[in-house]
Tab-separated table of N, CA and C in Angstrom:
chain	number	residue	atom	x	y	z
A	1	MET	N	10.685	131.763	60.242
A	1	MET	CA	9.743	130.896	59.645
A	1	MET	C	10.767	129.442	59.475
A	2	GLU	N	12.087	130.168	59.557
A	2	GLU	CA	13.145	129.013	59.236
A	2	GLU	C	13.470	128.437	60.739
A	3	MET	N	12.946	129.069	61.909
A	3	MET	CA	13.043	128.779	63.012
A	3	MET	C	11.730	127.629	63.605
A	4	LEU	N	10.430	128.060	62.719
A	4	LEU	CA	9.724	126.449	63.307
A	4	LEU	C	10.298	125.377	62.389
A	5	THR	N	10.428	125.615	61.095
A	5	THR	CA	10.875	124.437	60.580
A	5	THR	C	12.001	123.711	61.067
A	6	GLU	N	12.769	124.444	61.762
A	6	GLU	CA	14.181	123.650	62.324
A	6	GLU	C	13.370	122.891	63.526
A	7	TYR	N	12.500	123.496	64.229
A	7	TYR	CA	11.828	122.773	65.290
A	7	TYR	C	11.447	121.660	65.244
A	8	LEU	N	10.121	121.882	63.991
A	8	LEU	CA	9.456	120.443	63.405
A	8	LEU	C	10.295	119.618	62.516
A	9	ALA	N	11.540	119.514	62.167
A	9	ALA	CA	12.600	118.803	62.053
A	9	ALA	C	13.222	118.121	63.187
A	10	LYS	N	13.619	119.001	64.408
A	10	LYS	CA	13.919	118.358	65.749
A	10	LYS	C	12.705	117.390	66.498
A	11	GLY	N	11.673	117.749	66.037
A	11	GLY	CA	10.343	116.814	66.570
A	11	GLY	C	10.463	115.683	65.681
A	12	PHE	N	10.454	115.552	64.621
A	12	PHE	CA	10.398	114.227	63.872
A	12	PHE	C	11.804	113.404	63.984
A	13	MET	N	12.644	113.955	64.304
A	13	MET	CA	14.046	113.243	65.112
A	13	MET	C	13.784	112.866	65.936
A	14	THR	N	12.975	113.524	66.900
A	14	THR	CA	13.256	112.976	68.218
A	14	THR	C	11.622	111.706	68.490
A	15	MET	N	11.012	111.739	67.326
A	15	MET	CA	9.872	111.046	67.265
A	15	MET	C	10.467	109.202	66.511
A	16	LEU	N	11.321	109.427	65.520
A	16	LEU	CA	12.333	108.644	65.075
A	16	LEU	C	13.200	107.954	65.904
A	17	SER	N	13.564	108.774	66.530
A	17	SER	CA	14.622	108.417	67.773
A	17	SER	C	13.766	107.239	69.006
A	18	ILE	N	12.631	108.103	69.390
A	18	ILE	CA	11.969	106.939	70.285
A	18	ILE	C	11.598	106.197	69.696
A	19	SER	N	10.682	106.182	68.217
A	19	SER	CA	10.212	104.849	67.842
A	19	SER	C	11.144	103.616	67.187
A	20	MET	N	12.038	104.460	66.655
A	20	MET	CA	13.296	103.223	66.294
A	20	MET	C	13.839	102.124	67.274
A	21	PRO	N	14.052	102.345	68.104
A	21	PRO	CA	14.515	101.058	68.859
A	21	PRO	C	13.084	99.949	68.883
A	22	CYS	N	11.897	100.673	69.163
A	22	CYS	CA	10.690	99.522	69.379
A	22	CYS	C	10.218	98.851	68.103
A	23	VAL	N	10.451	99.388	66.982
A	23	VAL	CA	10.234	98.978	65.902
A	23	VAL	C	11.278	97.920	65.310
A	24	LEU	N	12.666	98.006	65.664
A	24	LEU	CA	13.501	97.529	65.243
A	24	LEU	C	13.726	96.381	65.731
A	25	THR	N	13.268	96.111	67.175
A	25	THR	CA	13.364	95.110	68.259
A	25	THR	C	12.161	94.579	67.531
A	26	ALA	N	11.133	94.735	67.148
A	26	ALA	CA	9.775	93.961	67.169
A	26	ALA	C	10.183	93.261	65.768
A	27	ALA	N	10.799	94.276	64.643
A	27	ALA	CA	11.023	93.399	63.641
A	27	ALA	C	12.397	92.534	63.469
A	28	SER	N	13.286	92.504	64.495
A	28	SER	CA	14.137	91.361	64.219
A	28	SER	C	13.786	90.373	65.325
A	29	ILE	N	12.697	90.747	66.121
A	29	ILE	CA	11.986	89.352	67.116
A	29	ILE	C	11.246	88.734	65.800
A	30	GLY	N	10.537	89.326	64.741
A	30	GLY	CA	9.528	88.595	64.376
A	30	GLY	C	10.400	87.676	62.920
A	31	LEU	N	11.646	88.295	62.538
A	31	LEU	CA	12.655	87.515	61.527
A	31	LEU	C	12.798	86.259	62.212
A	32	VAL	N	13.611	86.480	63.639
A	32	VAL	CA	13.934	85.310	64.256
A	32	VAL	C	12.779	84.251	64.235
A	33	VAL	N	11.740	84.629	64.653
A	33	VAL	CA	10.479	83.593	64.926
A	33	VAL	C	10.110	82.857	63.751
A	34	GLY	N	10.340	83.586	62.399
A	34	GLY	CA	9.682	83.331	61.506
A	34	GLY	C	10.643	82.354	60.898
A	35	ILE	N	12.050	82.523	60.799
A	35	ILE	CA	13.086	81.306	60.586
A	35	ILE	C	12.778	80.009	61.372
A	36	ILE	N	12.639	80.523	62.817
A	36	ILE	CA	12.456	79.292	63.543
A	36	ILE	C	11.050	78.507	62.893
A	37	GLN	N	9.845	79.323	62.570
A	37	GLN	CA	8.921	79.019	62.428
A	37	GLN	C	9.093	78.001	61.212
A	38	ALA	N	9.595	78.441	60.136
A	38	ALA	CA	10.152	77.978	58.614
A	38	ALA	C	10.633	76.643	58.746
A	39	VAL	N	11.887	76.901	59.807
A	39	VAL	CA	12.327	75.538	59.788
A	39	VAL	C	11.883	74.528	60.921
A	40	THR	N	11.255	74.656	61.297
A	40	THR	CA	9.957	73.723	62.345
A	40	THR	C	8.820	73.282	61.770
A	41	GLN	N	8.350	74.249	60.967
A	41	GLN	CA	7.014	73.887	60.076
A	41	GLN	C	6.153	74.065	61.150
A	42	VAL	N	6.262	74.999	61.764
A	42	VAL	CA	4.773	75.360	62.703
A	42	VAL	C	4.600	76.662	62.695
A	43	GLN	N	3.336	76.547	62.161
A	43	GLN	CA	3.109	77.983	61.098
A	43	GLN	C	1.870	78.225	62.230
A	44	GLU	N	2.177	78.708	63.261
A	44	GLU	CA	1.332	78.998	64.318
A	44	GLU	C	1.311	80.779	64.469
A	45	GLN	N	0.326	81.475	63.886
A	45	GLN	CA	0.412	82.975	64.012
A	45	GLN	C	0.637	83.866	65.255
A	46	THR	N	0.033	83.474	66.320
A	46	THR	CA	0.082	83.878	67.644
A	46	THR	C	1.233	83.620	68.311
A	47	ILE	N	2.423	82.535	67.712
A	47	ILE	CA	3.753	82.295	68.435
A	47	ILE	C	4.324	83.586	68.339
A	48	ALA	N	4.761	84.585	67.327
A	48	ALA	CA	5.133	85.932	67.263
A	48	ALA	C	4.792	86.633	67.724
A	49	ALA	N	3.891	86.956	68.744
A	49	ALA	CA	3.221	87.611	69.087
A	49	ALA	C	3.814	88.248	70.327
A	50	ALA	N	4.080	86.910	71.029
A	50	ALA	CA	4.326	87.315	72.675
A	50	ALA	C	5.650	87.693	72.810
A	51	PRO	N	6.730	87.085	71.998
A	51	PRO	CA	8.067	87.471	71.890
A	51	PRO	C	8.132	89.308	71.629
A	52	LYS	N	7.585	89.452	70.610
A	52	LYS	CA	7.296	91.159	70.301
A	52	LYS	C	6.775	91.363	71.518
A	53	ILE	N	6.081	91.544	72.038
A	53	ILE	CA	5.333	92.413	72.838
A	53	ILE	C	6.613	92.642	74.124
A	54	PHE	N	6.889	90.871	74.485
A	54	PHE	CA	7.602	91.120	75.763
A	54	PHE	C	8.965	91.975	75.236
A	55	ALA	N	9.538	91.853	74.270
A	55	ALA	CA	11.294	92.501	73.742
A	55	ALA	C	10.535	94.151	73.694
A	56	VAL	N	9.382	94.549	73.008
A	56	VAL	CA	9.450	95.834	72.776
A	56	VAL	C	9.130	96.360	74.369
A	57	PHE	N	8.108	95.645	75.177
A	57	PHE	CA	7.893	96.050	76.601
A	57	PHE	C	9.302	96.225	77.301
A	58	LEU	N	10.396	95.547	76.927
A	58	LEU	CA	11.510	95.689	77.775
A	58	LEU	C	12.153	96.752	77.062
A	59	VAL	N	12.045	96.905	75.877
A	59	VAL	CA	12.929	98.352	75.285
A	59	VAL	C	12.379	99.509	75.500
A	60	ILE	N	11.090	99.386	76.005
A	60	ILE	CA	10.489	100.913	76.587
A	60	ILE	C	10.745	100.880	77.862
A	61	VAL	N	10.968	99.801	78.554
A	61	VAL	CA	11.348	99.785	80.138
A	61	VAL	C	12.711	100.385	80.493
A	62	ILE	N	13.313	99.666	79.546
A	62	ILE	CA	14.996	99.931	79.471
A	62	ILE	C	15.542	101.481	79.115
A	63	GLY	N	14.035	102.025	78.001
A	63	GLY	CA	14.873	103.285	77.635
A	63	GLY	C	13.974	104.025	77.959
A	64	GLY	N	13.047	103.833	79.163
A	64	GLY	CA	11.743	105.122	79.234
A	64	GLY	C	12.332	106.335	79.732
A	65	LEU	N	13.376	106.243	80.552
A	65	LEU	CA	14.118	107.506	80.920
A	65	LEU	C	14.659	108.501	79.868
A	66	GLY	N	15.462	107.448	79.343
A	66	GLY	CA	15.887	108.505	78.170
A	66	GLY	C	15.034	109.132	77.164
A	67	PHE	N	13.717	108.335	76.897
A	67	PHE	CA	12.617	108.899	75.949
A	67	PHE	C	12.001	109.614	76.561
A	68	ILE	N	11.613	109.937	77.925
A	68	ILE	CA	11.031	111.052	78.526
A	68	ILE	C	12.216	112.371	78.606
A	69	LYS	N	13.294	111.904	78.517
A	69	LYS	CA	14.142	113.577	78.674
A	69	LYS	C	14.276	113.789	77.233
A	70	LEU	N	14.368	113.153	76.397
A	70	LEU	CA	14.170	113.407	74.645
A	70	LEU	C	13.136	114.235	74.770
A	71	LEU	N	12.047	113.947	75.195
A	71	LEU	CA	10.459	114.295	74.650
A	71	LEU	C	10.419	116.086	75.813
A	72	THR	N	11.024	116.025	77.122
A	72	THR	CA	10.742	117.057	78.144
A	72	THR	C	12.036	118.096	77.257
A	73	ASN	N	12.942	117.566	76.961
A	73	ASN	CA	14.030	118.970	76.200
A	73	ASN	C	13.702	119.279	74.793
A	74	LEU	N	12.472	118.540	74.106
A	74	LEU	CA	11.783	119.102	72.830
A	74	LEU	C	10.814	120.125	73.426
A	75	PHE	N	10.119	119.586	74.444
A	75	PHE	CA	8.799	120.610	75.111
A	75	PHE	C	9.228	121.847	75.389
A	76	ASN	N	10.519	121.678	76.419
A	76	ASN	CA	10.997	123.023	76.999
A	76	ASN	C	11.648	123.547	75.863
A	77	GLU	N	12.631	123.307	74.783
A	77	GLU	CA	12.516	124.194	73.396
A	77	GLU	C	11.554	124.687	73.009
A	78	GLY	N	10.165	123.958	72.988
A	78	GLY	CA	9.397	124.300	72.075
A	78	GLY	C	8.453	125.726	72.649
A	79	MET	N	8.586	125.378	74.368
A	79	MET	CA	8.059	126.694	74.883
A	79	MET	C	9.123	128.125	75.013
A	80	SER	N	10.314	127.454	74.918
A	80	SER	CA	11.346	129.258	75.204
A	80	SER	C	11.119	129.572	73.629
A	81	LEU	N	10.799	128.743	72.510
A	81	LEU	CA	10.598	129.326	71.289
A	81	LEU	C	9.429	130.648	71.430
A	82	ALA	N	8.302	129.703	72.000
A	82	ALA	CA	7.131	130.289	71.731
A	82	ALA	C	6.839	131.496	72.851
A	83	PHE	N	7.453	131.441	73.936
A	83	PHE	CA	7.444	132.435	74.448
A	83	PHE	C	8.630	133.507	74.603
A	84	ASN	N	10.038	133.397	74.022
A	84	ASN	CA	10.680	134.096	74.083
A	84	ASN	C	11.119	134.523	72.594
A	85	ALA	N	11.305	133.521	71.584
A	85	ALA	CA	11.959	133.980	70.468
A	85	ALA	C	10.832	134.274	69.890
A	86	VAL	N	9.831	134.088	69.646
A	86	VAL	CA	8.637	134.261	68.461
A	86	VAL	C	7.819	135.346	69.033
A	87	PRO	N	7.734	136.229	69.884
A	87	PRO	CA	7.127	137.249	70.718
A	87	PRO	C	8.405	138.723	70.149
A	88	LYS	N	9.561	138.086	70.011
A	88	LYS	CA	10.167	139.071	69.547
A	88	LYS	C	10.580	139.614	67.857
A	89	GLY	N	10.000	138.505	67.371
A	89	GLY	CA	9.934	138.967	66.005
A	89	GLY	C	8.462	139.239	65.368
A	90	ASP	N	8.654	140.699	64.950
A	90	ASP	CA	7.503	141.683	65.057
A	90	ASP	C	6.420	140.583	63.726
A	91	THR	N	7.057	139.708	62.617
A	91	THR	CA	6.015	139.242	62.168
A	91	THR	C	5.000	138.175	62.304
A	92	TYR	N	5.287	137.581	63.680
A	92	TYR	CA	4.743	136.120	63.822
A	92	TYR	C	3.593	136.566	64.715
A	93	VAL	N	3.382	137.729	65.609
A	93	VAL	CA	2.932	138.079	66.642
A	93	VAL	C	1.779	139.456	65.783
A	94	LEU	N	0.544	139.121	66.712
A	94	LEU	CA	-0.332	139.919	66.045
A	94	LEU	C	-0.224	141.037	66.896
A	95	PRO	N	-1.008	142.254	66.380
A	95	PRO	CA	-1.019	143.148	67.786
A	95	PRO	C	-2.231	143.292	68.789
A	96	ALA	N	-2.113	143.657	69.546
A	96	ALA	CA	-2.893	143.646	70.994
A	96	ALA	C	-4.525	144.014	70.615
A	97	ASP	N	-4.719	144.998	69.754
A	97	ASP	CA	-5.642	145.614	69.195
A	97	ASP	C	-6.327	144.850	67.752
A	98	TYR	N	-5.813	143.855	67.518
A	98	TYR	CA	-6.115	143.232	66.193
A	98	TYR	C	-7.594	143.292	66.370
A	99	TYR	N	-8.369	142.675	67.137
A	99	TYR	CA	-9.960	142.311	67.328
A	99	TYR	C	-10.412	143.177	66.518
A	100	LYS	N	-10.277	144.728	66.910
A	100	LYS	CA	-10.986	145.754	66.838
A	100	LYS	C	-11.178	146.039	65.257
A	101	TYR	N	-10.014	145.745	64.807
A	101	TYR	CA	-10.420	145.949	63.180
A	101	TYR	C	-10.771	144.832	62.147
A	102	THR	N	-10.912	143.750	62.855
A	102	THR	CA	-11.563	142.383	61.958
A	102	THR	C	-13.057	142.053	62.214
A	103	THR	N	-13.848	141.622	61.367
A	103	THR	CA	-14.754	141.083	61.441
A	103	THR	C	-15.384	139.872	60.601
A	104	PRO	N	-14.836	138.587	61.658
A	104	PRO	CA	-14.839	137.659	60.826
A	104	PRO	C	-16.020	136.837	60.757
A	105	PHE	N	-16.312	136.507	59.281
A	105	PHE	CA	-17.425	135.901	58.813
A	105	PHE	C	-18.831	136.388	59.078
A	106	GLU	N	-18.372	137.968	58.715
A	106	GLU	CA	-19.583	138.975	58.706
A	106	GLU	C	-20.400	138.822	57.572
A	107	GLY	N	-20.031	138.611	56.311
A	107	GLY	CA	-21.237	138.276	55.200
A	107	GLY	C	-21.598	136.665	55.465
A	108	GLU	N	-20.777	135.909	56.072
A	108	GLU	CA	-21.479	134.642	55.889
A	108	GLU	C	-22.684	134.317	56.928
A	109	MET	N	-22.651	134.851	58.076
A	109	MET	CA	-23.679	134.669	59.088
A	109	MET	C	-25.006	135.718	58.808
A	110	LYS	N	-24.686	136.396	58.233
A	110	LYS	CA	-26.365	137.157	58.023
A	110	LYS	C	-27.104	136.768	57.419
A	111	ASP	N	-26.215	136.094	56.142
A	111	ASP	CA	-27.277	135.772	55.122
A	111	ASP	C	-27.780	134.325	55.513
A	112	LYS	N	-27.141	133.526	56.219
A	112	LYS	CA	-27.605	132.622	56.813
A	112	LYS	C	-28.800	132.461	57.685
A	113	PHE	N	-28.707	133.250	58.573
A	113	PHE	CA	-29.921	133.630	59.684
A	113	PHE	C	-30.685	134.091	59.558
A	114	LYS	N	-31.004	134.973	58.415
A	114	LYS	CA	-31.769	136.370	58.062
A	114	LYS	C	-33.387	135.631	58.315
A	115	GLU	N	-33.604	134.703	58.292
A	115	GLU	CA	-34.876	134.309	58.662
A	115	GLU	C	-35.564	133.550	59.986
A	116	VAL	N	-34.385	133.744	60.713
A	116	VAL	CA	-34.327	132.973	61.964
A	116	VAL	C	-34.930	133.935	62.951
A	117	PRO	N	-36.563	133.450	63.788
A	117	PRO	CA	-36.547	134.510	64.908
A	117	PRO	C	-36.245	134.919	66.035
A	118	THR	N	-36.207	136.148	66.655
A	118	THR	CA	-35.770	136.505	67.868
A	118	THR	C	-36.056	135.844	68.491
A	119	VAL	N	-35.796	135.886	70.133
A	119	VAL	CA	-35.901	135.066	71.204
A	119	VAL	C	-37.092	135.558	71.695
A	120	ASN	N	-37.603	136.829	71.639
A	120	ASN	CA	-38.879	137.080	72.339
A	120	ASN	C	-39.960	136.668	71.020
A	121	GLU	N	-39.684	136.329	69.951
A	121	GLU	CA	-40.727	135.890	69.174
A	121	GLU	C	-40.639	134.125	69.452
A	122	ILE	N	-39.489	133.810	69.324
A	122	ILE	CA	-39.589	132.474	70.215
A	122	ILE	C	-40.648	132.051	71.161
A	123	MET	N	-40.001	133.107	72.466
A	123	MET	CA	-41.255	132.549	74.023
A	123	MET	C	-42.320	133.074	73.546
A	124	LYS	N	-42.748	133.749	72.623
A	124	LYS	CA	-44.430	133.970	72.404
A	124	LYS	C	-44.969	133.098	71.806
A	125	ASN	N	-44.110	132.306	70.883
A	125	ASN	CA	-44.432	130.887	70.377
A	125	ASN	C	-43.980	129.769	70.632
A	126	PRO	N	-43.777	129.008	71.938
A	126	PRO	CA	-43.172	128.153	71.965
A	126	PRO	C	-43.300	126.804	71.813
A	127	THR	N	-44.334	126.762	70.668
A	127	THR	CA	-44.529	125.084	70.407
A	127	THR	C	-43.978	125.391	68.960
A	128	LYS	N	-43.247	126.374	67.991
A	128	LYS	CA	-43.313	126.931	66.732
A	128	LYS	C	-41.756	126.903	66.940
A	129	VAL	N	-41.111	125.825	66.707
A	129	VAL	CA	-39.414	125.359	66.875
A	129	VAL	C	-38.545	126.100	65.641
A	130	PRO	N	-37.864	126.695	65.686
A	130	PRO	CA	-37.348	127.355	64.481
A	130	PRO	C	-36.374	126.648	63.736
A	131	TYR	N	-36.474	126.283	62.432
A	131	TYR	CA	-35.169	125.900	61.942
A	131	TYR	C	-34.501	126.383	60.931
A	132	ILE	N	-33.317	126.790	60.765
A	132	ILE	CA	-32.946	127.218	59.698
A	132	ILE	C	-33.025	126.598	58.113
A	133	ASP	N	-33.251	125.173	58.212
A	133	ASP	CA	-33.662	124.493	57.196
A	133	ASP	C	-35.310	123.612	57.302
A	134	LYS	N	-35.771	123.803	56.423
A	134	LYS	CA	-36.868	123.210	56.712
A	134	LYS	C	-36.547	121.424	56.735
A	135	GLY	N	-35.685	121.047	56.004
A	135	GLY	CA	-35.453	119.617	56.013
A	135	GLY	C	-34.948	119.245	57.143
A	136	GLN	N	-33.969	120.166	57.990
A	136	GLN	CA	-33.740	119.884	59.579
A	136	GLN	C	-34.624	119.549	60.463
A	137	LYS	N	-36.221	119.522	60.166
A	137	LYS	CA	-37.257	119.187	60.990
A	137	LYS	C	-37.306	117.696	61.122
A	138	ILE	N	-37.202	116.845	62.323
A	138	ILE	CA	-37.521	115.510	62.264
A	138	ILE	C	-38.741	115.498	62.626
A	139	LYS	N	-39.554	114.352	61.847
A	139	LYS	CA	-40.684	113.767	61.921
A	139	LYS	C	-40.623	112.798	63.431
A	140	TYR	N	-41.510	112.909	64.478
A	140	TYR	CA	-41.294	112.051	65.371
A	140	TYR	C	-42.622	111.003	65.656
A	141	GLN	N	-42.386	110.092	65.670
A	141	GLN	CA	-43.592	108.967	65.217
A	141	GLN	C	-43.833	108.131	66.791
A	142	THR	N	-44.879	107.380	67.269
A	142	THR	CA	-45.070	107.023	68.534
A	142	THR	C	-44.075	105.469	68.225
A	143	ALA	N	-43.198	105.023	68.842
A	143	ALA	CA	-42.465	103.782	69.096
A	143	ALA	C	-43.758	102.503	69.298
A	144	PRO	N	-43.179	101.767	67.789
A	144	PRO	CA	-44.180	100.682	67.623
A	144	PRO	C	-43.896	99.964	69.262
A	145	LYS	N	-44.956	99.039	69.330
A	145	LYS	CA	-45.580	98.223	70.315
A	145	LYS	C	-45.060	96.641	70.305
A	146	ALA	N	-44.516	96.161	71.501
A	146	ALA	CA	-44.110	94.540	71.329
A	146	ALA	C	-45.725	93.847	71.296
A	147	PRO	N	-45.194	92.824	70.579
A	147	PRO	CA	-46.686	92.167	70.908
A	147	PRO	C	-46.957	91.533	71.900
A	148	MET	N	-45.984	91.400	73.047
A	148	MET	CA	-46.211	90.849	74.639
A	148	MET	C	-45.276	92.099	75.370
A	149	PRO	N	-45.657	93.202	75.375
A	149	PRO	CA	-44.629	94.030	76.325
A	149	PRO	C	-45.047	93.431	77.716
A	150	LYS	N	-43.551	93.940	78.390
A	150	LYS	CA	-43.313	93.408	79.825
A	150	LYS	C	-44.233	94.592	80.827
A	151	ALA	N	-44.458	93.978	81.785
A	151	ALA	CA	-45.260	94.999	82.848
A	151	ALA	C	-44.105	95.397	83.557
A	152	ASN	N	-44.589	96.755	84.059
A	152	ASN	CA	-43.233	97.609	84.369
A	152	ASN	C	-43.813	97.718	86.181
A	153	PHE	N	-43.030	98.315	86.661
A	153	PHE	CA	-42.873	97.782	88.223
A	153	PHE	C	-43.999	97.972	88.800
A	154	VAL	N	-44.575	99.072	88.487
A	154	VAL	CA	-46.321	99.274	89.423
A	154	VAL	C	-46.903	98.101	88.827
A	155	GLU	N	-47.147	97.975	87.781
A	155	GLU	CA	-48.023	96.721	87.413
A	155	GLU	C	-47.349	95.333	88.178
A	156	ILE	N	-46.473	95.206	87.824
A	156	ILE	CA	-45.800	93.915	88.828
A	156	ILE	C	-46.149	93.902	90.454
A	157	ASN	N	-46.374	94.937	90.668
A	157	ASN	CA	-46.601	95.315	92.367
A	157	ASN	C	-48.246	94.800	92.614
A	158	LYS	N	-48.688	95.547	92.006
A	158	LYS	CA	-50.817	95.195	91.499
A	158	LYS	C	-50.542	94.056	91.399
A	159	MET	N	-49.909	93.523	90.195
A	159	MET	CA	-50.698	91.924	90.062
A	159	MET	C	-50.294	91.128	91.465
A	160	LEU	N	-49.287	91.403	92.013
A	160	LEU	CA	-48.707	90.772	93.328
A	160	LEU	C	-49.147	90.809	94.580
A	161	GLY	N	-49.952	92.321	94.321
A	161	GLY	CA	-50.861	92.390	95.433
A	161	GLY	C	-49.707	93.361	96.656
A	162	ARG	N	-49.045	94.106	96.406
A	162	ARG	CA	-48.004	94.706	97.612
A	162	ARG	C	-48.549	96.093	97.334
């Protein structure tokens, strides 16, 4: 268990080390633009967006290879844990014949579907659709007609004499 919590902590640190430069850049650009707007008394909200977007894009371009390397190292470490370290610990892996001794949802499924007809009964009565709950059955009605329905393709051709 310690191994998994340590890997989770490494994942959080990787996430912070990737996102922190972008967040700090956007915050600093926002602060500088805010000060300039306060001094010049130009209170336009869209002015701050373009420099932030450009600066964050620049940070991602410059640090992109480093970010990819951090994520690749985290992924490789996770895969080595999953396929090398975890299977060696008996407490983390279920036995190969585990499914023989368990019956998941056994009590729940029998009670819910006890009145549902079999496939043969459904095939004999195709108009009688089975529902688990009578409230699930939806009443279908004809669509309301428009006051001036548009003619379809065949009717248009008959009118034009084609």
